[in-house]
Coordinates of C-alpha atoms in Angstrom, one line a residue:
M255 CA 0.1 0.1 0.1
R256 CA 1.0 3.6 -0.6
K257 CA 2.6 5.1 2.2
S258 CA 2.4 8.7 3.4
I259 CA 3.4 11.1 6.4
A260 CA 2.1 14.2 7.7
T261 CA 4.5 17.1 7.7
V262 CA 3.5 17.8 11.3
C263 CA 5.6 14.6 12.0
L264 CA 8.7 16.2 11.2
S265 CA 11.0 19.0 12.2
G266 CA 12.1 21.9 10.0
S267 CA 10.9 24.1 7.3
L268 CA 8.1 22.7 4.7
S269 CA 10.8 22.2 2.1
E270 CA 13.0 20.4 4.5
K271 CA 10.0 18.1 5.6
L272 CA 9.3 17.2 2.1
T273 CA 13.0 16.4 1.4
A274 CA 13.2 14.3 4.4
A275 CA 10.1 12.2 3.5
A276 CA 11.3 11.6 -0.2
R277 CA 14.7 10.6 0.8
A278 CA 13.3 8.1 3.5
G279 CA 11.1 6.4 0.6
F280 CA 7.5 7.9 1.2
H281 CA 5.1 8.0 -1.6
G282 CA 3.2 11.0 -0.5
V283 CA 2.5 13.6 2.4
E284 CA -0.3 15.3 4.1
I285 CA 0.4 19.0 4.2
F286 CA -0.4 20.5 7.6
E287 CA -1.7 24.1 7.2
N288 CA 0.7 25.6 9.6
D289 CA 3.5 24.5 7.8
L290 CA 2.1 25.8 4.5
L291 CA 1.5 29.2 6.1
A292 CA 4.8 29.3 7.6
S293 CA 6.7 28.6 4.1
R294 CA 8.0 31.1 1.9
L295 CA 6.9 28.7 -0.9
S296 CA 3.7 29.6 -2.9
P297 CA 1.2 26.6 -3.1
E298 CA 2.3 26.2 -6.7
Q299 CA 6.0 25.9 -5.6
V300 CA 5.0 23.5 -3.0
R301 CA 3.4 21.4 -5.5
E302 CA 6.3 21.6 -7.9
R303 CA 8.7 20.7 -5.2
A304 CA 6.8 17.6 -4.0
A305 CA 6.5 16.5 -7.8
D306 CA 10.2 17.0 -8.2
L307 CA 10.8 14.7 -5.2
G308 CA 8.3 12.2 -6.6
L309 CA 5.8 12.9 -3.7
A310 CA 2.1 13.2 -4.1
I311 CA 0.2 15.4 -1.7
E312 CA -2.5 13.1 -0.5
L313 CA -4.4 15.4 1.7
Y314 CA -4.5 19.0 3.2
Q315 CA -5.3 19.5 6.8
P316 CA -7.3 20.7 8.7
L317 CA -10.6 22.6 8.4
R318 CA -12.2 23.0 11.9
D319 CA -15.3 24.0 13.3
I320 CA -17.5 24.0 10.3
E321 CA -20.7 22.1 10.9
A322 CA -23.7 22.3 13.2
V323 CA -23.3 26.2 13.7
S324 CA -26.1 29.0 12.9
D325 CA -26.7 30.0 9.4
E326 CA -24.7 33.2 9.8
Q327 CA -21.8 31.4 11.0
F328 CA -21.9 28.7 8.3
T329 CA -22.0 31.3 5.7
R330 CA -18.6 32.6 7.0
N331 CA -17.4 29.0 7.1
L332 CA -18.2 28.4 3.6
R333 CA -16.2 31.6 2.6
R334 CA -13.5 30.2 4.7
A335 CA -13.8 26.8 3.0
E336 CA -13.7 28.5 -0.6
H337 CA -10.5 30.1 0.2
K338 CA -9.0 26.4 1.1
F339 CA -10.4 25.0 -2.0
Q340 CA -8.4 27.5 -4.1
V341 CA -5.2 26.7 -2.3
M342 CA -5.9 23.0 -2.6
R343 CA -6.0 23.4 -6.5
Q344 CA -2.8 25.2 -6.4
L345 CA -1.3 22.6 -4.4
G346 CA -2.7 19.6 -6.3
A347 CA -4.3 18.0 -3.4
D348 CA -7.8 16.7 -3.8
V349 CA -8.7 15.6 -0.4
L350 CA -9.6 17.9 2.6
L351 CA -9.7 16.9 6.2
V352 CA -12.6 18.4 8.3
C353 CA -12.4 17.8 12.1
S354 CA -15.5 17.3 14.2
Q355 CA -16.6 20.5 16.0
V356 CA -14.9 21.5 19.3
S357 CA -16.3 24.9 19.4
G358 CA -18.9 26.4 22.1
Q359 CA -20.9 27.6 19.2
A360 CA -21.7 24.2 18.0
V361 CA -25.3 22.7 18.6
D362 CA -25.9 19.1 19.5
D363 CA -28.0 18.4 16.1
D364 CA -27.0 15.6 13.7
A365 CA -29.5 16.7 11.1
L366 CA -28.1 20.3 11.0
A367 CA -24.5 18.9 11.0
A368 CA -25.4 16.5 8.1
E369 CA -27.2 19.2 6.1
Q370 CA -24.2 21.7 6.5
L371 CA -21.5 18.9 5.5
R372 CA -23.5 18.2 2.5
L373 CA -23.5 21.8 1.3
L374 CA -19.8 22.1 2.3
A375 CA -19.1 18.6 0.0
E376 CA -21.3 20.3 -2.8
R377 CA -19.0 23.3 -2.9
A378 CA -15.9 21.0 -2.7
H379 CA -17.2 18.8 -5.6
E380 CA -17.3 21.8 -7.7
H381 CA -13.5 22.2 -7.2
G382 CA -12.8 18.3 -7.8
I383 CA -12.2 18.0 -3.9
R384 CA -13.5 15.3 -1.6
V385 CA -14.3 15.9 2.1
A386 CA -12.9 13.5 4.8
Y387 CA -14.9 13.9 8.0
E388 CA -12.9 12.8 10.9
A389 CA -14.4 12.5 14.6
L390 CA -12.0 14.0 17.1
A391 CA -11.8 12.0 20.4
W392 CA -12.5 15.1 22.2
G393 CA -15.1 16.4 19.8
R394 CA -17.7 18.5 21.5
H395 CA -20.7 16.3 20.2
V396 CA -19.2 13.9 17.6
S397 CA -16.3 12.0 19.2
T398 CA -16.5 8.6 17.8
Y399 CA -16.1 7.1 14.2
D400 CA -19.6 5.6 14.2
H401 CA -21.2 8.8 15.2
A402 CA -19.3 10.5 12.3
W403 CA -20.5 7.7 10.0
R404 CA -23.9 8.3 10.7
I405 CA -23.8 11.8 9.9
V406 CA -22.2 11.1 6.7
Q407 CA -24.7 8.6 5.8
Q408 CA -27.4 11.2 6.6
A409 CA -25.8 13.9 4.4
D410 CA -25.6 11.3 1.4
H411 CA -23.1 13.1 -0.9
P412 CA -20.4 11.3 -3.1
A413 CA -17.8 13.9 -2.0
L414 CA -18.3 13.4 1.6
G415 CA -16.7 10.4 3.4
L416 CA -14.6 9.4 6.5
C417 CA -11.1 10.0 7.6
L418 CA -10.4 7.1 10.3
D419 CA -7.5 7.9 12.7
S420 CA -6.3 5.1 14.7
F421 CA -5.6 7.4 17.6
H422 CA -9.0 8.8 17.9
I423 CA -10.5 5.4 17.7
L424 CA -8.4 3.5 19.9
S425 CA -8.2 6.1 22.5
R426 CA -11.9 5.9 23.0
D427 CA -11.8 2.1 22.8
S428 CA -14.2 1.9 20.2
D429 CA -15.7 -1.1 18.6
L430 CA -13.5 -2.0 15.7
A431 CA -15.6 -4.5 13.9
G432 CA -18.0 -1.9 12.9
I433 CA -15.3 -0.3 10.5
E434 CA -16.0 -3.3 8.4
R435 CA -19.5 -2.5 8.0
I436 CA -18.6 0.8 6.4
P437 CA -18.3 0.8 2.4
A438 CA -14.9 1.1 1.3
E439 CA -15.7 4.1 -1.0
K440 CA -16.7 6.0 1.9
I441 CA -13.3 5.5 3.8
F442 CA -11.7 8.5 1.9
F443 CA -8.4 8.5 4.2
L444 CA -6.6 6.5 7.0
Q445 CA -4.3 8.2 9.5
L446 CA -2.3 6.1 11.8
A447 CA -0.5 7.1 15.1
D448 CA 0.3 4.8 18.2
A449 CA 0.5 6.1 21.9
P450 CA 1.7 4.7 25.1
V451 CA -1.4 3.7 27.3
M452 CA -1.8 6.8 29.8
A453 CA -4.5 7.9 32.0
M454 CA -4.8 11.5 31.2
D455 CA -6.7 14.1 29.1
V456 CA -7.2 12.7 25.6
L457 CA -6.4 16.1 23.9
Q458 CA -3.0 16.3 25.9
W459 CA -2.4 12.6 25.2
S460 CA -2.7 13.1 21.6
R461 CA -1.0 16.5 21.2
H462 CA 2.2 15.3 23.2
H463 CA 2.4 11.5 23.2
R464 CA 1.6 10.1 19.9
C465 CA 4.6 7.9 18.5
F466 CA 4.7 5.7 15.4
P467 CA 3.1 2.4 15.2
G468 CA 4.8 -0.3 17.1
Q469 CA 6.4 2.1 19.6
G470 CA 3.5 2.5 21.8
G471 CA 0.7 0.2 23.4
L472 CA -2.3 0.7 20.9
D473 CA -3.5 -2.0 18.8
V474 CA -2.9 -0.2 15.4
A475 CA -2.2 -3.5 13.4
G476 CA -5.7 -4.8 14.5
L477 CA -7.5 -1.5 13.4
V478 CA -5.6 -1.6 10.0
R479 CA -6.8 -5.2 9.5
H480 CA -10.3 -4.1 9.8
V481 CA -9.8 -1.0 7.5
V482 CA -8.4 -3.4 4.8
N483 CA -11.1 -6.0 5.2
A484 CA -13.6 -3.0 4.6
G485 CA -12.1 -2.8 1.2
Y486 CA -9.8 0.5 1.8
R487 CA -7.0 0.6 -0.6
G488 CA -5.8 4.3 -0.1
P489 CA -2.4 5.4 1.6
L490 CA -1.3 4.3 5.0
S491 CA -0.4 7.8 6.4
L492 CA 1.0 8.7 9.8
E493 CA -0.2 11.8 11.6
V494 CA 2.0 11.9 14.8
F495 CA 2.2 14.9 17.5
N496 CA 5.1 14.5 19.5
D497 CA 7.4 17.0 21.1
V498 CA 10.5 14.9 20.8
F499 CA 10.0 14.1 16.9
R500 CA 9.7 17.9 16.3
Q501 CA 12.7 18.7 18.0
S502 CA 15.0 15.9 16.3
E503 CA 16.5 15.8 12.8
A504 CA 14.1 15.3 10.3
G505 CA 15.8 12.6 8.3
P506 CA 16.2 9.8 10.7
T507 CA 12.8 10.6 12.2
A508 CA 11.3 10.0 8.6
T509 CA 13.3 6.9 8.1
D510 CA 12.0 5.6 11.4
A511 CA 8.5 6.5 10.3
L512 CA 8.6 4.5 7.2
R513 CA 10.0 1.8 9.2
S514 CA 7.1 1.8 11.4
L515 CA 4.8 1.5 8.3
I516 CA 6.8 -1.5 6.9
A517 CA 6.6 -3.5 10.3
L518 CA 3.0 -2.4 10.6
E519 CA 2.2 -4.0 7.4
K520 CA 4.1 -7.1 8.1
R521 CA 2.2 -7.5 11.6
A522 CA -1.3 -6.7 10.2
G523 CA -0.5 -9.0 7.3
V524 CA -2.2 -6.6 4.9
C525 CA -0.1 -7.2 1.6
A526 CA 0.5 -10.7 2.1
P527 CA 0.3 -13.6 4.7
P528 CA 2.8 -12.3 7.6
A529 CA 6.1 -14.4 7.4
P530 CA 6.6 -16.3 10.8
L531 CA 9.1 -14.3 12.8
T532 CA 11.7 -16.5 14.5
Q533 CA 12.8 -14.9 17.7
P534 CA 16.2 -15.0 19.0
S535 CA 16.7 -17.7 21.6
G536 CA 19.1 -15.7 24.1
I537 CA 22.0 -13.4 25.0
A538 CA 25.1 -15.1 23.8
F539 CA 27.2 -12.4 25.0
A540 CA 27.7 -8.7 25.8
A541 CA 30.4 -6.7 24.2
I542 CA 32.1 -3.7 26.1
T543 CA 34.8 -1.1 24.8
S544 CA 37.1 0.6 27.0
T545 CA 40.1 2.9 26.9
D546 CA 41.4 1.1 29.7
P547 CA 40.1 -2.5 30.0
Q548 CA 41.9 -3.3 33.3
P549 CA 39.1 -2.0 35.6
V550 CA 36.6 -3.9 33.7
T551 CA 38.2 -7.1 33.4
A552 CA 39.1 -6.7 37.2
L553 CA 35.6 -6.7 38.1
L554 CA 35.1 -9.5 35.8
G555 CA 37.7 -11.4 37.4
A556 CA 36.2 -10.8 41.0
L557 CA 33.0 -12.0 39.6
G558 CA 34.5 -15.4 38.9
F559 CA 34.9 -14.9 35.1
V560 CA 38.0 -16.3 33.3
R561 CA 39.6 -15.1 30.3
T562 CA 39.4 -17.9 27.8
H563 CA 40.3 -16.0 24.5
K564 CA 42.8 -13.2 23.4
Q565 CA 42.9 -12.5 19.8
A566 CA 46.3 -12.3 18.5
A567 CA 45.9 -9.3 16.1
G568 CA 46.3 -6.3 18.5
N569 CA 45.6 -8.3 21.5
R570 CA 42.0 -7.6 21.3
P571 CA 39.1 -8.5 21.9
E572 CA 39.4 -10.5 25.1
L573 CA 36.6 -12.9 25.7
W574 CA 35.8 -13.9 29.4
E575 CA 33.6 -16.7 30.3
Q576 CA 31.6 -18.1 33.2
N577 CA 29.2 -20.9 32.4
D578 CA 27.0 -19.5 30.0
A579 CA 27.8 -15.8 30.4
R580 CA 30.2 -14.3 28.3
V581 CA 31.8 -10.8 27.9
L582 CA 33.9 -9.4 25.0
V583 CA 36.1 -6.6 26.4
D584 CA 37.8 -4.7 23.3
S585 CA 39.7 -1.3 23.3
G586 CA 39.1 -0.8 19.5
S587 CA 36.4 1.8 19.5
A588 CA 36.1 3.2 22.8
T589 CA 36.6 7.1 23.3
R590 CA 38.0 8.9 26.3
R591 CA 34.5 10.5 27.1
D592 CA 33.2 6.8 27.6
G593 CA 35.9 5.2 29.3
A594 CA 34.1 2.0 29.0
R595 CA 30.7 1.7 27.2
L596 CA 28.4 -1.3 26.4
A597 CA 28.8 -1.4 22.7
G598 CA 26.6 -4.3 21.6
I599 CA 25.1 -7.7 22.4
G600 CA 25.4 -11.1 20.8
V601 CA 22.1 -12.9 20.2
R602 CA 21.2 -16.4 19.4
C603 CA 19.2 -17.1 16.4
P604 CA 18.1 -20.3 14.6
D605 CA 18.5 -18.6 11.2
P606 CA 21.0 -15.4 11.1
D607 CA 20.6 -15.0 7.4
A608 CA 16.5 -14.5 7.8
L609 CA 17.3 -12.0 10.6
V610 CA 19.6 -10.1 8.4
D611 CA 17.0 -10.1 5.6
R612 CA 14.2 -8.9 7.8
A613 CA 16.5 -6.0 9.3
A614 CA 17.4 -5.0 5.6
S615 CA 13.6 -4.9 4.8
L616 CA 13.1 -2.7 7.7
L617 CA 15.6 -0.2 6.6
V618 CA 18.0 -1.1 9.4
P619 CA 21.8 -0.8 8.6
V620 CA 23.3 -4.2 8.2
L621 CA 27.3 -4.2 8.7
V622 CA 29.8 -6.7 7.5
R623 CA 32.6 -7.0 10.3
R624 CA 36.0 -6.9 8.9
R625 CA 37.6 -8.7 11.9
G626 CA 36.2 -12.0 13.4
E627 CA 35.2 -12.5 16.8
P628 CA 34.8 -16.2 18.0
N629 CA 31.5 -17.8 17.1
V630 CA 30.2 -14.5 15.8
S631 CA 28.3 -14.1 12.5
P632 CA 30.1 -11.8 10.0
H633 CA 27.0 -9.8 10.0
T634 CA 25.9 -7.2 12.6
I635 CA 22.9 -5.2 12.8
S636 CA 23.2 -1.4 13.6
A637 CA 20.8 -0.8 16.5
P638 CA 19.9 2.9 18.0
G639 CA 21.9 4.1 20.6
R640 CA 25.4 3.2 19.2
T641 CA 24.6 -0.3 19.8
E642 CA 25.2 -3.2 17.6
V643 CA 23.5 -6.6 17.5
F644 CA 25.8 -9.5 16.8
L645 CA 24.0 -12.7 15.3
C646 CA 25.2 -16.0 16.5
A647 CA 23.9 -19.7 15.8
T648 CA 21.5 -21.1 18.4
S649 CA 23.8 -23.8 19.0
D650 CA 26.6 -21.5 20.3
R651 CA 27.5 -22.1 23.9
A652 CA 30.2 -21.6 25.9
T653 CA 32.8 -24.4 26.0
G654 CA 34.7 -23.9 29.0
A655 CA 35.0 -21.9 32.3
C656 CA 32.0 -23.7 34.0
P657 CA 32.5 -23.6 37.7
A658 CA 30.3 -25.6 39.7
T659 CA 30.9 -23.5 42.8
A660 CA 28.2 -22.0 44.9
G661 CA 27.4 -18.6 43.8
A662 CA 28.6 -19.3 40.2
L663 CA 27.1 -16.9 37.4
L664 CA 25.1 -19.0 35.1
G665 CA 24.4 -16.7 32.3
I666 CA 23.3 -13.2 31.3
D667 CA 19.8 -12.5 32.8
H668 CA 19.3 -9.2 30.8
V669 CA 21.2 -6.1 29.4
A670 CA 20.1 -2.4 30.1
L671 CA 20.8 -0.1 27.4
T672 CA 20.5 3.7 28.1
Q673 CA 19.1 5.5 25.0
P674 CA 19.4 9.2 24.0
G675 CA 16.0 11.0 24.3
A676 CA 15.3 11.0 20.4
Q677 CA 16.1 7.3 20.0
F678 CA 14.3 5.9 22.9
D679 CA 11.0 5.2 20.7
Q680 CA 13.4 4.2 17.8
A681 CA 15.1 1.6 20.0
V682 CA 11.6 0.1 21.2
L683 CA 10.4 0.0 17.3
F684 CA 13.8 -1.7 16.5
H685 CA 13.8 -4.3 19.1
R686 CA 10.0 -5.1 18.6
S687 CA 10.0 -5.2 14.8
V688 CA 13.4 -6.5 13.8
L689 CA 13.9 -9.1 16.9
G690 CA 10.2 -9.7 17.6
L691 CA 10.5 -8.8 21.3
R692 CA 7.5 -8.0 23.3
P693 CA 7.4 -4.5 25.0
Q694 CA 5.9 -4.0 28.4
E695 CA 4.5 -0.7 29.5
S696 CA 6.9 2.2 30.4
V697 CA 7.8 2.6 33.9
E698 CA 9.0 6.0 35.2
V699 CA 11.3 6.2 38.3
A700 CA 12.6 9.3 40.3
D701 CA 16.3 10.1 39.9
P702 CA 17.9 12.3 42.5
C703 CA 18.7 14.5 39.6
G704 CA 15.9 13.9 37.2
L705 CA 13.6 11.0 36.0
L706 CA 14.2 7.8 34.6
R707 CA 12.1 6.3 32.0
S708 CA 12.1 2.5 31.3
R709 CA 10.7 0.1 29.2
A710 CA 11.5 -3.7 29.3
L711 CA 11.3 -6.1 26.1
S712 CA 11.7 -9.9 26.0
N713 CA 11.2 -12.9 23.8
D714 CA 8.3 -15.3 24.8
D715 CA 10.0 -17.7 27.1
G716 CA 12.1 -14.9 28.7
S717 CA 15.7 -15.9 27.6
L718 CA 16.3 -12.8 25.9
R719 CA 15.6 -9.7 28.1
L720 CA 16.5 -6.1 27.4
V721 CA 15.8 -3.0 29.3
L722 CA 15.7 0.4 27.6
N723 CA 16.2 3.4 29.7
L724 CA 15.9 7.0 29.1
A725 CA 17.4 9.2 31.5
L726 CA 16.1 12.8 31.7
V727 CA 19.0 14.1 33.6
P728 CA 20.8 17.7 33.5
E729 CA 22.5 19.1 30.5
G730 CA 26.0 17.8 30.2
D731 CA 25.2 14.4 31.8
D732 CA 23.2 12.9 28.9
H733 CA 25.2 9.4 28.9
P734 CA 24.2 7.6 32.0
A735 CA 25.7 4.1 32.7
Q736 CA 24.5 0.9 31.1
H737 CA 24.7 -2.5 32.7
I738 CA 24.8 -6.4 32.3
A739 CA 22.8 -8.2 34.8
F740 CA 24.1 -11.9 35.5
V741 CA 21.9 -14.9 36.9
T742 CA 22.8 -16.9 39.7
D743 CA 21.0 -19.3 42.1
D744 CA 22.8 -18.3 45.1
I745 CA 22.9 -14.7 45.5
L746 CA 24.6 -14.7 49.1
A747 CA 27.3 -17.0 47.9
A748 CA 27.9 -14.9 45.0
A749 CA 28.3 -11.7 47.1
R750 CA 30.8 -13.5 49.6
R751 CA 32.6 -14.8 46.6
F752 CA 32.8 -11.2 45.0
R753 CA 33.8 -9.6 48.5
A754 CA 36.6 -12.4 48.9
A755 CA 38.0 -11.5 45.6
G756 CA 38.8 -8.0 47.1
A757 CA 35.8 -6.3 45.4
E758 CA 33.1 -4.2 47.0
T759 CA 29.4 -4.3 46.2
L760 CA 27.5 -1.0 45.8
A761 CA 26.8 0.4 49.2
I762 CA 23.1 0.7 50.0
P763 CA 22.0 3.0 52.7
A764 CA 20.9 1.3 56.0
N765 CA 17.5 3.4 55.7
Y766 CA 16.5 1.0 52.8
H767 CA 17.2 -2.2 54.8
D768 CA 15.2 -0.8 57.8
D769 CA 12.3 -0.3 55.5
L770 CA 12.6 -3.6 53.9
D771 CA 12.3 -5.1 57.4
A772 CA 9.2 -3.2 57.9
R773 CA 7.5 -4.1 54.7
Y774 CA 8.5 -7.9 54.5
D775 CA 8.8 -10.7 57.1
L776 CA 12.3 -11.7 56.2
D777 CA 14.5 -14.0 58.1
P778 CA 16.8 -12.0 60.2
A779 CA 19.9 -13.8 59.1
E780 CA 19.1 -13.3 55.6
L781 CA 18.2 -9.7 56.2
A782 CA 21.6 -9.1 58.1
A783 CA 23.4 -10.5 55.0
F784 CA 21.4 -8.0 52.8
R785 CA 22.7 -5.3 54.6
E786 CA 26.5 -6.4 54.9
F787 CA 26.5 -7.2 51.2
G788 CA 24.2 -4.4 49.9
I789 CA 21.8 -6.6 48.4
L790 CA 18.2 -5.5 47.3
Y791 CA 15.0 -7.5 47.5
D792 CA 11.7 -7.3 45.7
R793 CA 8.6 -9.5 45.8
D794 CA 5.8 -9.5 43.4
E795 CA 2.0 -10.1 44.1
H796 CA 2.3 -14.0 43.4
G797 CA 5.0 -14.5 46.0
G798 CA 7.9 -14.4 43.3
E799 CA 11.2 -13.0 44.7
F800 CA 14.1 -11.0 43.3
R801 CA 17.5 -10.5 45.1
H802 CA 20.2 -8.4 43.3
F803 CA 23.3 -6.4 44.0
Y804 CA 25.2 -3.9 42.0
T805 CA 29.3 -3.6 41.2
A806 CA 31.0 -0.3 41.1
T807 CA 30.8 1.9 37.9
V808 CA 33.8 1.7 35.4
G809 CA 33.5 4.4 32.8
R810 CA 29.7 4.0 31.7
V811 CA 29.4 0.4 32.7
F812 CA 28.5 -1.5 36.0
F813 CA 27.4 -5.0 36.6
E814 CA 24.4 -6.6 38.4
V815 CA 24.1 -10.0 39.9
V816 CA 20.4 -11.3 40.1
Q817 CA 18.4 -14.5 41.7
R818 CA 15.0 -15.1 40.7
T819 CA 12.6 -17.4 42.7
G820 CA 9.0 -18.2 42.4
G821 CA 8.4 -17.1 38.9
Y822 CA 9.3 -13.5 39.4
D823 CA 9.3 -11.9 36.0
G824 CA 10.4 -8.3 36.6
Y825 CA 13.4 -6.4 37.1
G826 CA 13.4 -4.8 40.7
A827 CA 12.0 -1.5 39.6
A828 CA 10.8 -0.7 43.1
N829 CA 14.7 -0.5 44.0
T830 CA 15.8 1.5 41.1
F831 CA 15.5 4.9 42.7
I832 CA 17.9 3.4 45.6
R833 CA 20.3 2.3 43.1
L834 CA 20.5 5.5 41.5
A835 CA 20.9 7.4 44.6
A836 CA 23.6 5.0 45.7
Q837 CA 25.7 5.6 42.5
R838 CA 25.4 9.2 43.0
S839 CA 26.4 9.5 46.5

């Protein structure tokens, strides 16, 4: 299906927005009126510029507060509409978006609304223009698509139809099945946006928190299936109001927008039966780059890791192993600013070539590495946030360094990746669409100097877990630390072994453990050990338990050791603010 984007989604001038949309690969655009009014290009020049770029102008928007008003007001509204018709003819656009009334001047009278919309459609038809009527979720009298459809039916004019907007429909929790009862020729346009599930005023939700499909929590794919089942074959068009997108570079945002539509088509299966997506089956290793690897390897040694591979050429990278937990340490691409950083993860997948093909189809850069690492495919995928995803065979497992001692680390439980603000939603879409991971709802945690937004993703069996973090911190501190969490079946033994190796766990305030004693009926000996070794504790509503401790931070990397019991499936979010405060003290 044709793919379109509203200019309101992108930053910059109208000319810059058109260029970004064309370079990303869109077929068309919706011209947002404010962008045209602020442009130094005439409507004819905009038309020529779009044509030169190979873009169709699919829609002009919006015309507001038209229907269900007094005769005098409607006469003024028609005069305003006539001006827009002239502009649209100069632009070469033939569909006009009309939003349902929000004005206090409007009356609750469907018959009057239908009559006036029919008169508007008659005028539009004389100019070769169609009117797409859209129910705003906060409309004064018309706020649902089925109500708007009843008015369009009553108006009964061939130049009047519907614009269906996924945000307005899904935010009202409307019945999607009813869409299939609308004749295809009456669905003039389809606008798409996702959003995180939030309890807030719907207007503010819409104006500031929309995102591209796949980045939020709404069932956009389900809605698209119903619209296509109704017979709609027009553009899939994005209309996203988002404060971050409007402050970000237009080119990468447009590429991410198109990626979201390609992934949406795959999830919705609207062009062909969706190809089965084989999920990665676990984390094979994590890769760290450091200008001075010694502090990183010292921590790994204290945690019980053994260096099992040191590449001859340039003495890098080093492979450190313990059971099925592996860490590559490399000094090749680190910078002085980072010191040490988490540069990538290796994921096990049954068919690396298929995953590479999927990534390429979703406009994700695929890199071919010039130097080999042990057991790693030559292909890597470039993920948001300066992170690479290395592809490993499913059968790939550690071959040595498998201590059976108490407190040994068994594997990588999860990896936490901190994202720049503009790339947080991009990273959610990447890991969901390329790796097939399931995102959980976002969690916000108070940081002593700001706010941390976090969103976890995992495969179906939990063998691959990622946590994406967005730290809203003061200017100049925009690269908070990332970390690797290792799993053990004996957290106290792991902590004692770490301490015996001469290392110290992150010191946790005594007040935390005092409160822990008040909240949970813990064994006094266990609580005393928690205090001694800085171990944190959480319990879910089903009785599952989570015990974890942290190491010191080296550069922008630290390590966590966790123990899960009783089916605990979270990440100790209740303790995150304690960890953040302890790391800053």
